Amino acid sequence: MPSIDVARRYIQAVQAGDHATLGALISPHIVWHQPGHHRFSGTHRGVQAVMQMLGGMMEVSQGTFRITRVHRFMANDPWVTIELEFEGRRDDALVAQPGIDLVRIEDGQIAEVRLFSSDPAQEDAFWGT
C-alpha cells in the first residue's frame, strides 16, 4: 500500500477512535517526537510509551482532544505530511490551531511521527507541566 494511503487510514482511524486499525498501523517500534515544553513533550519510543502519552493527553483534555479538519496529504516516500487542525478543551482552557504531522511509513506501518504546532506557546499553556 502506498505511504500516502497508510497515512490516510491512520488519520481516519484516529478520528473514528478505531483502536484496532490504529494497532495494525502503528509500528511496535514507533518513535514519536512531541514538540513543545510541556508534560507530554519529548521523544517517545515504542507503542506502549506513545499510547501512554496519548492516553494522558485524553485525560488532561477530558476526552476532547481531536483532529477537527484535515486539509491535505503530501507524500515523498517514505514520508507523508498531513496538514490538519486540532483542538482540545479542559475546564476554561482551549487549544485550537493548525498543525503539520510528518509521518514516516515503513513496511506499511507508521514508524516515526514528528508534529509541528502553529502556536507552540498556546499548546504548552494548555498541556501544562
mmCIF file with all atom_site columns, C-alpha atoms in Angstrom:
data_model
loop_
_atom_site.group_PDB
_atom_site.id
_atom_site.type_symbol
_atom_site.label_atom_id
_atom_site.label_alt_id
_atom_site.label_comp_id
_atom_site.label_asym_id
_atom_site.label_entity_id
_atom_site.label_seq_id
_atom_site.pdbx_PDB_ins_code
_atom_site.Cartn_x
_atom_site.Cartn_y
_atom_site.Cartn_z
_atom_site.occupancy
_atom_site.B_iso_or_equiv
_atom_site.pdbx_formal_charge
_atom_site.auth_seq_id
_atom_site.auth_comp_id
_atom_site.auth_asym_id
_atom_site.auth_atom_id
_atom_site.pdbx_PDB_model_num
ATOM 1   C CA . MET A 1 1   ? 0.000   0.000  0.000  1.00 0.00 ? 1   MET A CA 1
ATOM 2   C CA . PRO A 1 2   ? 1.411   3.448  -0.874 1.00 0.00 ? 2   PRO A CA 1
ATOM 3   C CA . SER A 1 3   ? 2.609   5.525  2.078  1.00 0.00 ? 3   SER A CA 1
ATOM 4   C CA . ILE A 1 4   ? 0.010   8.228  1.479  1.00 0.00 ? 4   ILE A CA 1
ATOM 5   C CA . ASP A 1 5   ? -2.774  5.621  1.772  1.00 0.00 ? 5   ASP A CA 1
ATOM 6   C CA . VAL A 1 6   ? -1.332  4.342  5.060  1.00 0.00 ? 6   VAL A CA 1
ATOM 7   C CA . ALA A 1 7   ? -1.302  7.930  6.371  1.00 0.00 ? 7   ALA A CA 1
ATOM 8   C CA . ARG A 1 8   ? -4.926  8.453  5.271  1.00 0.00 ? 8   ARG A CA 1
ATOM 9   C CA . ARG A 1 9   ? -6.034  5.252  7.020  1.00 0.00 ? 9   ARG A CA 1
ATOM 10  C CA . TYR A 1 10  ? -4.141  6.314  10.137 1.00 0.00 ? 10  TYR A CA 1
ATOM 11  C CA . ILE A 1 11  ? -5.871  9.730  10.310 1.00 0.00 ? 11  ILE A CA 1
ATOM 12  C CA . GLN A 1 12  ? -9.274  8.166  9.630  1.00 0.00 ? 12  GLN A CA 1
ATOM 13  C CA . ALA A 1 13  ? -8.686  5.673  12.446 1.00 0.00 ? 13  ALA A CA 1
ATOM 14  C CA . VAL A 1 14  ? -7.610  8.462  14.827 1.00 0.00 ? 14  VAL A CA 1
ATOM 15  C CA . GLN A 1 15  ? -10.716 10.494 14.009 1.00 0.00 ? 15  GLN A CA 1
ATOM 16  C CA . ALA A 1 16  ? -13.015 7.478  14.379 1.00 0.00 ? 16  ALA A CA 1
ATOM 17  C CA . GLY A 1 17  ? -11.352 6.186  17.551 1.00 0.00 ? 17  GLY A CA 1
ATOM 18  C CA . ASP A 1 18  ? -10.724 2.900  15.728 1.00 0.00 ? 18  ASP A CA 1
ATOM 19  C CA . HIS A 1 19  ? -8.170  1.312  18.073 1.00 0.00 ? 19  HIS A CA 1
ATOM 20  C CA . ALA A 1 20  ? -7.978  -1.966 16.139 1.00 0.00 ? 20  ALA A CA 1
ATOM 21  C CA . THR A 1 21  ? -6.905  -0.195 12.936 1.00 0.00 ? 21  THR A CA 1
ATOM 22  C CA . LEU A 1 22  ? -4.502  2.034  14.876 1.00 0.00 ? 22  LEU A CA 1
ATOM 23  C CA . GLY A 1 23  ? -2.944  -1.045 16.431 1.00 0.00 ? 23  GLY A CA 1
ATOM 24  C CA . ALA A 1 24  ? -2.348  -2.501 12.986 1.00 0.00 ? 24  ALA A CA 1
ATOM 25  C CA . LEU A 1 25  ? -0.973  0.748  11.537 1.00 0.00 ? 25  LEU A CA 1
ATOM 26  C CA . ILE A 1 26  ? 1.413   1.795  14.299 1.00 0.00 ? 26  ILE A CA 1
ATOM 27  C CA . SER A 1 27  ? 4.764   0.027  14.435 1.00 0.00 ? 27  SER A CA 1
ATOM 28  C CA . PRO A 1 28  ? 5.603   -1.551 17.786 1.00 0.00 ? 28  PRO A CA 1
ATOM 29  C CA . HIS A 1 29  ? 8.920   0.341  17.486 1.00 0.00 ? 29  HIS A CA 1
ATOM 30  C CA . ILE A 1 30  ? 7.406   3.744  16.672 1.00 0.00 ? 30  ILE A CA 1
ATOM 31  C CA . VAL A 1 31  ? 9.390   6.885  17.503 1.00 0.00 ? 31  VAL A CA 1
ATOM 32  C CA . TRP A 1 32  ? 7.103   9.840  18.296 1.00 0.00 ? 32  TRP A CA 1
ATOM 33  C CA . HIS A 1 33  ? 8.507   13.384 18.551 1.00 0.00 ? 33  HIS A CA 1
ATOM 34  C CA . GLN A 1 34  ? 6.086   15.570 20.544 1.00 0.00 ? 34  GLN A CA 1
ATOM 35  C CA . PRO A 1 35  ? 7.022   19.258 20.267 1.00 0.00 ? 35  PRO A CA 1
ATOM 36  C CA . GLY A 1 36  ? 6.988   21.950 22.894 1.00 0.00 ? 36  GLY A CA 1
ATOM 37  C CA . HIS A 1 37  ? 7.884   22.399 26.528 1.00 0.00 ? 37  HIS A CA 1
ATOM 38  C CA . HIS A 1 38  ? 5.018   20.714 28.355 1.00 0.00 ? 38  HIS A CA 1
ATOM 39  C CA . ARG A 1 39  ? 4.353   17.483 30.236 1.00 0.00 ? 39  ARG A CA 1
ATOM 40  C CA . PHE A 1 40  ? 3.999   15.411 27.024 1.00 0.00 ? 40  PHE A CA 1
ATOM 41  C CA . SER A 1 41  ? 6.922   16.942 25.065 1.00 0.00 ? 41  SER A CA 1
ATOM 42  C CA . GLY A 1 42  ? 9.883   14.873 24.016 1.00 0.00 ? 42  GLY A CA 1
ATOM 43  C CA . THR A 1 43  ? 10.677  11.714 22.109 1.00 0.00 ? 43  THR A CA 1
ATOM 44  C CA . HIS A 1 44  ? 8.570   8.670  22.974 1.00 0.00 ? 44  HIS A CA 1
ATOM 45  C CA . ARG A 1 45  ? 9.822   5.262  21.837 1.00 0.00 ? 45  ARG A CA 1
ATOM 46  C CA . GLY A 1 46  ? 7.651   2.199  21.369 1.00 0.00 ? 46  GLY A CA 1
ATOM 47  C CA . VAL A 1 47  ? 3.925   1.773  21.026 1.00 0.00 ? 47  VAL A CA 1
ATOM 48  C CA . GLN A 1 48  ? 3.376   1.427  24.786 1.00 0.00 ? 48  GLN A CA 1
ATOM 49  C CA . ALA A 1 49  ? 5.071   4.782  25.529 1.00 0.00 ? 49  ALA A CA 1
ATOM 50  C CA . VAL A 1 50  ? 3.143   6.512  22.721 1.00 0.00 ? 50  VAL A CA 1
ATOM 51  C CA . MET A 1 51  ? -0.199  5.084  23.845 1.00 0.00 ? 51  MET A CA 1
ATOM 52  C CA . GLN A 1 52  ? 0.536   6.136  27.429 1.00 0.00 ? 52  GLN A CA 1
ATOM 53  C CA . MET A 1 53  ? 1.287   9.693  26.238 1.00 0.00 ? 53  MET A CA 1
ATOM 54  C CA . LEU A 1 54  ? -1.863  9.852  24.095 1.00 0.00 ? 54  LEU A CA 1
ATOM 55  C CA . GLY A 1 55  ? -3.951  8.460  26.945 1.00 0.00 ? 55  GLY A CA 1
ATOM 56  C CA . GLY A 1 56  ? -2.547  11.174 29.200 1.00 0.00 ? 56  GLY A CA 1
ATOM 57  C CA . MET A 1 57  ? -3.482  13.809 26.630 1.00 0.00 ? 57  MET A CA 1
ATOM 58  C CA . MET A 1 58  ? -7.027  12.491 26.523 1.00 0.00 ? 58  MET A CA 1
ATOM 59  C CA . GLU A 1 59  ? -7.198  12.524 30.323 1.00 0.00 ? 59  GLU A CA 1
ATOM 60  C CA . VAL A 1 60  ? -5.920  16.115 30.604 1.00 0.00 ? 60  VAL A CA 1
ATOM 61  C CA . SER A 1 61  ? -8.268  17.287 27.833 1.00 0.00 ? 61  SER A CA 1
ATOM 62  C CA . GLN A 1 62  ? -11.193 15.498 29.471 1.00 0.00 ? 62  GLN A CA 1
ATOM 63  C CA . GLY A 1 63  ? -11.606 13.371 26.322 1.00 0.00 ? 63  GLY A CA 1
ATOM 64  C CA . THR A 1 64  ? -11.959 16.355 23.977 1.00 0.00 ? 64  THR A CA 1
ATOM 65  C CA . PHE A 1 65  ? -8.601  16.360 22.158 1.00 0.00 ? 65  PHE A CA 1
ATOM 66  C CA . ARG A 1 66  ? -9.198  15.610 18.466 1.00 0.00 ? 66  ARG A CA 1
ATOM 67  C CA . ILE A 1 67  ? -8.261  16.310 14.874 1.00 0.00 ? 67  ILE A CA 1
ATOM 68  C CA . THR A 1 68  ? -11.014 18.609 13.636 1.00 0.00 ? 68  THR A CA 1
ATOM 69  C CA . ARG A 1 69  ? -10.035 19.015 9.976  1.00 0.00 ? 69  ARG A CA 1
ATOM 70  C CA . VAL A 1 70  ? -7.611  17.517 7.510  1.00 0.00 ? 70  VAL A CA 1
ATOM 71  C CA . HIS A 1 71  ? -6.682  19.732 4.580  1.00 0.00 ? 71  HIS A CA 1
ATOM 72  C CA . ARG A 1 72  ? -4.242  17.681 2.547  1.00 0.00 ? 72  ARG A CA 1
ATOM 73  C CA . PHE A 1 73  ? -1.767  14.833 2.446  1.00 0.00 ? 73  PHE A CA 1
ATOM 74  C CA . MET A 1 74  ? 1.554   15.200 0.601  1.00 0.00 ? 74  MET A CA 1
ATOM 75  C CA . ALA A 1 75  ? 3.934   12.303 0.046  1.00 0.00 ? 75  ALA A CA 1
ATOM 76  C CA . ASN A 1 76  ? 7.646   11.966 -0.588 1.00 0.00 ? 76  ASN A CA 1
ATOM 77  C CA . ASP A 1 77  ? 8.130   8.291  0.240  1.00 0.00 ? 77  ASP A CA 1
ATOM 78  C CA . PRO A 1 78  ? 8.652   7.140  2.868  1.00 0.00 ? 78  PRO A CA 1
ATOM 79  C CA . TRP A 1 79  ? 7.468   10.441 4.417  1.00 0.00 ? 79  TRP A CA 1
ATOM 80  C CA . VAL A 1 80  ? 3.937   11.860 4.335  1.00 0.00 ? 80  VAL A CA 1
ATOM 81  C CA . THR A 1 81  ? 2.981   15.346 5.509  1.00 0.00 ? 81  THR A CA 1
ATOM 82  C CA . ILE A 1 82  ? -0.540  15.873 6.831  1.00 0.00 ? 82  ILE A CA 1
ATOM 83  C CA . GLU A 1 83  ? -1.857  19.425 7.091  1.00 0.00 ? 83  GLU A CA 1
ATOM 84  C CA . LEU A 1 84  ? -4.568  19.475 9.745  1.00 0.00 ? 84  LEU A CA 1
ATOM 85  C CA . GLU A 1 85  ? -6.286  21.335 12.569 1.00 0.00 ? 85  GLU A CA 1
ATOM 86  C CA . PHE A 1 86  ? -6.691  20.099 16.126 1.00 0.00 ? 86  PHE A CA 1
ATOM 87  C CA . GLU A 1 87  ? -8.378  21.187 19.306 1.00 0.00 ? 87  GLU A CA 1
ATOM 88  C CA . GLY A 1 88  ? -8.990  20.270 22.893 1.00 0.00 ? 88  GLY A CA 1
ATOM 89  C CA . ARG A 1 89  ? -10.698 21.757 25.937 1.00 0.00 ? 89  ARG A CA 1
ATOM 90  C CA . ARG A 1 90  ? -10.295 21.399 29.664 1.00 0.00 ? 90  ARG A CA 1
ATOM 91  C CA . ASP A 1 91  ? -12.053 23.478 32.241 1.00 0.00 ? 91  ASP A CA 1
ATOM 92  C CA . ASP A 1 92  ? -11.719 27.046 30.874 1.00 0.00 ? 92  ASP A CA 1
ATOM 93  C CA . ALA A 1 93  ? -8.665  26.317 28.687 1.00 0.00 ? 93  ALA A CA 1
ATOM 94  C CA . LEU A 1 94  ? -8.735  25.778 24.911 1.00 0.00 ? 94  LEU A CA 1
ATOM 95  C CA . VAL A 1 95  ? -6.132  24.690 22.404 1.00 0.00 ? 95  VAL A CA 1
ATOM 96  C CA . ALA A 1 96  ? -7.171  25.073 18.758 1.00 0.00 ? 96  ALA A CA 1
ATOM 97  C CA . GLN A 1 97  ? -4.757  25.560 15.894 1.00 0.00 ? 97  GLN A CA 1
ATOM 98  C CA . PRO A 1 98  ? -3.388  24.321 12.585 1.00 0.00 ? 98  PRO A CA 1
ATOM 99  C CA . GLY A 1 99  ? -0.542  21.858 12.615 1.00 0.00 ? 99  GLY A CA 1
ATOM 100 C CA . ILE A 1 100 ? 1.532   19.546 10.488 1.00 0.00 ? 100 ILE A CA 1
ATOM 101 C CA . ASP A 1 101 ? 2.033   15.850 11.162 1.00 0.00 ? 101 ASP A CA 1
ATOM 102 C CA . LEU A 1 102 ? 5.024   14.353 9.396  1.00 0.00 ? 102 LEU A CA 1
ATOM 103 C CA . VAL A 1 103 ? 4.890   10.554 9.393  1.00 0.00 ? 103 VAL A CA 1
ATOM 104 C CA . ARG A 1 104 ? 7.408   8.022  8.114  1.00 0.00 ? 104 ARG A CA 1
ATOM 105 C CA . ILE A 1 105 ? 5.960   4.794  6.776  1.00 0.00 ? 105 ILE A CA 1
ATOM 106 C CA . GLU A 1 106 ? 7.959   1.588  6.968  1.00 0.00 ? 106 GLU A CA 1
ATOM 107 C CA . ASP A 1 107 ? 6.597   -1.809 5.907  1.00 0.00 ? 107 ASP A CA 1
ATOM 108 C CA . GLY A 1 108 ? 3.040   -0.445 5.813  1.00 0.00 ? 108 GLY A CA 1
ATOM 109 C CA . GLN A 1 109 ? 3.150   0.980  9.347  1.00 0.00 ? 109 GLN A CA 1
ATOM 110 C CA . ILE A 1 110 ? 3.742   4.352  10.987 1.00 0.00 ? 110 ILE A CA 1
ATOM 111 C CA . ALA A 1 111 ? 7.368   4.105  12.136 1.00 0.00 ? 111 ALA A CA 1
ATOM 112 C CA . GLU A 1 112 ? 8.026   7.719  13.083 1.00 0.00 ? 112 GLU A CA 1
ATOM 113 C CA . VAL A 1 113 ? 5.933   10.819 13.791 1.00 0.00 ? 113 VAL A CA 1
ATOM 114 C CA . ARG A 1 114 ? 7.102   14.433 14.004 1.00 0.00 ? 114 ARG A CA 1
ATOM 115 C CA . LEU A 1 115 ? 4.483   17.010 14.956 1.00 0.00 ? 115 LEU A CA 1
ATOM 116 C CA . PHE A 1 116 ? 4.563   20.750 14.291 1.00 0.00 ? 116 PHE A CA 1
ATOM 117 C CA . SER A 1 117 ? 2.289   23.262 16.017 1.00 0.00 ? 117 SER A CA 1
ATOM 118 C CA . SER A 1 118 ? 1.469   26.703 14.671 1.00 0.00 ? 118 SER A CA 1
ATOM 119 C CA . ASP A 1 119 ? 1.251   28.170 18.196 1.00 0.00 ? 119 ASP A CA 1
ATOM 120 C CA . PRO A 1 120 ? 3.608   26.239 20.491 1.00 0.00 ? 120 PRO A CA 1
ATOM 121 C CA . ALA A 1 121 ? 3.079   28.658 23.396 1.00 0.00 ? 121 ALA A CA 1
ATOM 122 C CA . GLN A 1 122 ? -0.688  28.050 23.329 1.00 0.00 ? 122 GLN A CA 1
ATOM 123 C CA . GLU A 1 123 ? -0.115  24.306 23.279 1.00 0.00 ? 123 GLU A CA 1
ATOM 124 C CA . ASP A 1 124 ? 2.418   24.481 26.130 1.00 0.00 ? 124 ASP A CA 1
ATOM 125 C CA . ALA A 1 125 ? -0.004  26.525 28.245 1.00 0.00 ? 125 ALA A CA 1
ATOM 126 C CA . PHE A 1 126 ? -2.844  24.095 27.546 1.00 0.00 ? 126 PHE A CA 1
ATOM 127 C CA . TRP A 1 127 ? -0.956  20.894 28.431 1.00 0.00 ? 127 TRP A CA 1
ATOM 128 C CA . GLY A 1 128 ? 0.971   22.389 31.337 1.00 0.00 ? 128 GLY A CA 1
ATOM 129 C CA . THR A 1 129 ? 3.968   20.918 33.113 1.00 0.00 ? 129 THR A CA 1
#
